[in-house]
Amino acid sequence: MLSKSIESALNKQIRIEAESSQAYLAMAVWAEVKGLEGISGFMYDQSDEEREHMLKLVKFVNERGGHAHVSELKAPSVSFTSFKGMFETLLEHEIFVSESINELVHISLQEKDYATHNFLQWYVAEQIEEEATARTILDKIKMIGDDKGGLYLFDRDIMQLTVNSAADITAK
Ligand code: FEO
């Protein structure tokens, strides 16, 4: 059974994951409108992943005798000054999510809720991966700078990244 404070901390994370999904959906739409299909496809996939992160938490809260809260969400940014700006926002957001997960881990230890602590380890590992991906992309975008040709090639390459991650999912 979840304590009230753990339940409320997990519900806060449910909201953060849902807001992440919306934020990345808005990025996918923006990139699509700008004609960059690869980047857009990548962001649509990220949005789906965030929804899965949210659902995993929803199921966990309900399974452990709590009540998952489906709340209103903060509106995401819907336009960006540049792709570099967009990916900077993505990295900053992932760092914020990692901090929130760390805080949750801390609370679970304080409360001696080892089941929740164990459950959260998946998120700890996932955040390392998500931050690394965001940093890699941002490094590439910084190298490209304002070069339109470079952005075109990057858009094609990131499409490959999307295909690979889709293939990984199928292989699992
Ligand atoms: Fe679910 Fe990217 O944080």
GROMACS .gro file of C-alpha atoms and ligand atoms in nm:
model
  175
    1MET     CA    1   0.000   0.000   0.000
    2LEU     CA    2   0.130   0.344  -0.091
    3SER     CA    3   0.163   0.613   0.173
    4LYS     CA    4  -0.020   0.936   0.096
    5SER     CA    5   0.304   1.125   0.041
    6ILE     CA    6   0.443   0.865  -0.202
    7GLU     CA    7   0.110   0.854  -0.384
    8SER     CA    8   0.111   1.228  -0.424
    9ALA     CA    9   0.477   1.235  -0.536
   10LEU     CA   10   0.405   0.963  -0.795
   11ASN     CA   11   0.099   1.153  -0.915
   12LYS     CA   12   0.314   1.461  -0.961
   13GLN     CA   13   0.546   1.252  -1.179
   14ILE     CA   14   0.247   1.124  -1.381
   15ARG     CA   15   0.169   1.483  -1.463
   16ILE     CA   16   0.531   1.560  -1.556
   17GLU     CA   17   0.545   1.262  -1.795
   18ALA     CA   18   0.213   1.364  -1.953
   19GLU     CA   19   0.342   1.719  -1.994
   20SER     CA   20   0.661   1.581  -2.149
   21SER     CA   21   0.453   1.388  -2.400
   22GLN     CA   22   0.262   1.704  -2.492
   23ALA     CA   23   0.581   1.912  -2.510
   24TYR     CA   24   0.741   1.665  -2.753
   25LEU     CA   25   0.421   1.638  -2.955
   26ALA     CA   26   0.431   2.016  -3.002
   27MET     CA   27   0.797   1.988  -3.114
   28ALA     CA   28   0.701   1.710  -3.360
   29VAL     CA   29   0.427   1.926  -3.507
   30TRP     CA   30   0.654   2.231  -3.534
   31ALA     CA   31   0.926   2.030  -3.712
   32GLU     CA   32   0.668   1.875  -3.944
   33VAL     CA   33   0.531   2.214  -4.042
   34LYS     CA   34   0.889   2.327  -4.111
   35GLY     CA   35   0.924   2.031  -4.349
   36LEU     CA   36   1.179   1.834  -4.146
   37GLU     CA   37   1.024   1.489  -4.147
   38GLY     CA   38   1.309   1.307  -3.976
   39ILE     CA   39   1.322   1.537  -3.676
   40SER     CA   40   0.944   1.536  -3.664
   41GLY     CA   41   0.928   1.154  -3.669
   42PHE     CA   42   1.188   1.139  -3.393
   43MET     CA   43   0.984   1.378  -3.177
   44TYR     CA   44   0.659   1.187  -3.241
   45ASP     CA   45   0.837   0.875  -3.112
   46GLN     CA   46   0.965   1.066  -2.808
   47SER     CA   47   0.612   1.183  -2.737
   48ASP     CA   48   0.485   0.822  -2.750
   49GLU     CA   49   0.763   0.712  -2.515
   50GLU     CA   50   0.667   0.977  -2.261
   51ARG     CA   51   0.309   0.857  -2.271
   52GLU     CA   52   0.439   0.507  -2.194
   53HIS     CA   53   0.639   0.643  -1.901
   54MET     CA   54   0.319   0.803  -1.774
   55LEU     CA   55   0.111   0.487  -1.819
   56LYS     CA   56   0.368   0.274  -1.635
   57LEU     CA   57   0.332   0.508  -1.336
   58VAL     CA   58  -0.049   0.508  -1.361
   59LYS     CA   59  -0.057   0.127  -1.348
   60PHE     CA   60   0.190   0.114  -1.059
   61VAL     CA   61  -0.005   0.363  -0.847
   62ASN     CA   62  -0.333   0.178  -0.904
   63GLU     CA   63  -0.180  -0.167  -0.848
   64ARG     CA   64  -0.045  -0.058  -0.513
   65GLY     CA   65  -0.379   0.058  -0.381
   66GLY     CA   66  -0.347   0.423  -0.478
   67HIS     CA   67  -0.549   0.628  -0.723
   68ALA     CA   68  -0.364   0.761  -1.027
   69HIS     CA   69  -0.454   1.121  -1.092
   70VAL     CA   70  -0.525   1.231  -1.449
   71SER     CA   71  -0.483   1.604  -1.421
   72GLU     CA   72  -0.495   1.913  -1.636
   73LEU     CA   73  -0.165   1.988  -1.806
   74LYS     CA   74   0.052   2.293  -1.852
   75ALA     CA   75   0.045   2.409  -2.215
   76PRO     CA   76   0.373   2.337  -2.394
   77SER     CA   77   0.577   2.577  -2.610
   78VAL     CA   78   0.444   2.539  -2.962
   79SER     CA   79   0.703   2.733  -3.159
   80PHE     CA   80   1.079   2.774  -3.143
   81THR     CA   81   1.328   3.022  -3.279
   82SER     CA   82   1.551   2.747  -3.420
   83PHE     CA   83   1.610   2.371  -3.413
   84LYS     CA   84   1.903   2.436  -3.181
   85GLY     CA   85   1.664   2.619  -2.947
   86MET     CA   86   1.417   2.334  -2.968
   87PHE     CA   87   1.677   2.070  -2.878
   88GLU     CA   88   1.811   2.290  -2.599
   89THR     CA   89   1.459   2.297  -2.456
   90LEU     CA   90   1.444   1.919  -2.490
   91LEU     CA   91   1.771   1.870  -2.299
   92GLU     CA   92   1.673   2.118  -2.027
   93HIS     CA   93   1.342   1.939  -1.991
   94GLU     CA   94   1.507   1.598  -1.958
   95ILE     CA   95   1.742   1.734  -1.691
   96PHE     CA   96   1.437   1.864  -1.503
   97VAL     CA   97   1.271   1.520  -1.533
   98SER     CA   98   1.587   1.349  -1.401
   99GLU     CA   99   1.588   1.582  -1.100
  100SER     CA  100   1.226   1.500  -1.035
  101ILE     CA  101   1.296   1.125  -1.053
  102ASN     CA  102   1.590   1.169  -0.815
  103GLU     CA  103   1.364   1.349  -0.570
  104LEU     CA  104   1.114   1.062  -0.594
  105VAL     CA  105   1.389   0.808  -0.524
  106HIS     CA  106   1.490   1.015  -0.222
  107ILE     CA  107   1.133   1.022  -0.087
  108SER     CA  108   1.091   0.646  -0.140
  109LEU     CA  109   1.404   0.582   0.070
  110GLN     CA  110   1.294   0.825   0.341
  111GLU     CA  111   0.962   0.641   0.363
  112LYS     CA  112   1.133   0.300   0.345
  113ASP     CA  113   0.910   0.213   0.047
  114TYR     CA  114   1.146  -0.034  -0.120
  115ALA     CA  115   0.889  -0.153  -0.377
  116THR     CA  116   0.857   0.201  -0.511
  117HIS     CA  117   1.233   0.246  -0.486
  118ASN     CA  118   1.282  -0.067  -0.695
  119PHE     CA  119   1.018   0.040  -0.947
  120LEU     CA  120   1.189   0.377  -0.991
  121GLN     CA  121   1.522   0.223  -1.093
  122TRP     CA  122   1.385   0.175  -1.446
  123TYR     CA  123   1.327   0.552  -1.463
  124VAL     CA  124   1.674   0.627  -1.331
  125ALA     CA  125   1.828   0.419  -1.612
  126GLU     CA  126   1.590   0.564  -1.871
  127GLN     CA  127   1.683   0.920  -1.775
  128ILE     CA  128   2.055   0.850  -1.825
  129GLU     CA  129   1.972   0.733  -2.178
  130GLU     CA  130   1.737   1.020  -2.257
  131GLU     CA  131   1.980   1.286  -2.139
  132ALA     CA  132   2.261   1.123  -2.339
  133THR     CA  133   2.049   1.116  -2.655
  134ALA     CA  134   1.948   1.481  -2.613
  135ARG     CA  135   2.314   1.581  -2.559
  136THR     CA  136   2.430   1.388  -2.868
  137ILE     CA  137   2.165   1.553  -3.085
  138LEU     CA  138   2.241   1.897  -2.949
  139ASP     CA  139   2.616   1.852  -3.014
  140LYS     CA  140   2.539   1.763  -3.377
  141ILE     CA  141   2.302   2.055  -3.420
  142LYS     CA  142   2.565   2.291  -3.278
  143MET     CA  143   2.818   2.161  -3.531
  144ILE     CA  144   2.572   2.221  -3.815
  145GLY     CA  145   2.506   2.581  -3.707
  146ASP     CA  146   2.313   2.771  -3.976
  147ASP     CA  147   2.413   2.541  -4.259
  148LYS     CA  148   2.090   2.439  -4.440
  149GLY     CA  149   2.258   2.146  -4.616
  150GLY     CA  150   2.384   2.016  -4.284
  151LEU     CA  151   2.036   2.035  -4.138
  152TYR     CA  152   1.897   1.845  -4.438
  153LEU     CA  153   2.151   1.566  -4.385
  154PHE     CA  154   2.087   1.563  -4.012
  155ASP     CA  155   1.714   1.531  -4.079
  156ARG     CA  156   1.786   1.224  -4.290
  157ASP     CA  157   2.021   1.077  -4.025
  158ILE     CA  158   1.784   1.128  -3.735
  159MET     CA  159   1.521   0.941  -3.943
  160GLN     CA  160   1.763   0.647  -3.935
  161LEU     CA  161   1.787   0.685  -3.556
  162THR     CA  162   1.406   0.668  -3.541
  163VAL     CA  163   1.403   0.355  -3.759
  164ASN     CA  164   1.670   0.196  -3.539
  165SER     CA  165   1.485   0.266  -3.217
  166ALA     CA  166   1.165   0.130  -3.375
  167ALA     CA  167   1.357  -0.183  -3.474
  168ASP     CA  168   1.486  -0.213  -3.114
  169ILE     CA  169   1.131  -0.201  -2.984
  170THR     CA  170   1.024  -0.475  -3.228
  171ALA     CA  171   1.323  -0.688  -3.126
  172LYS     CA  172   1.234  -0.667  -2.754
  173FEO    FE1  173   0.993   1.035  -1.923
  173FEO    FE2  174   1.193   1.182  -2.094
  173FEO     O1  175   1.118   1.161  -1.930
   0.00000   0.00000   0.00000
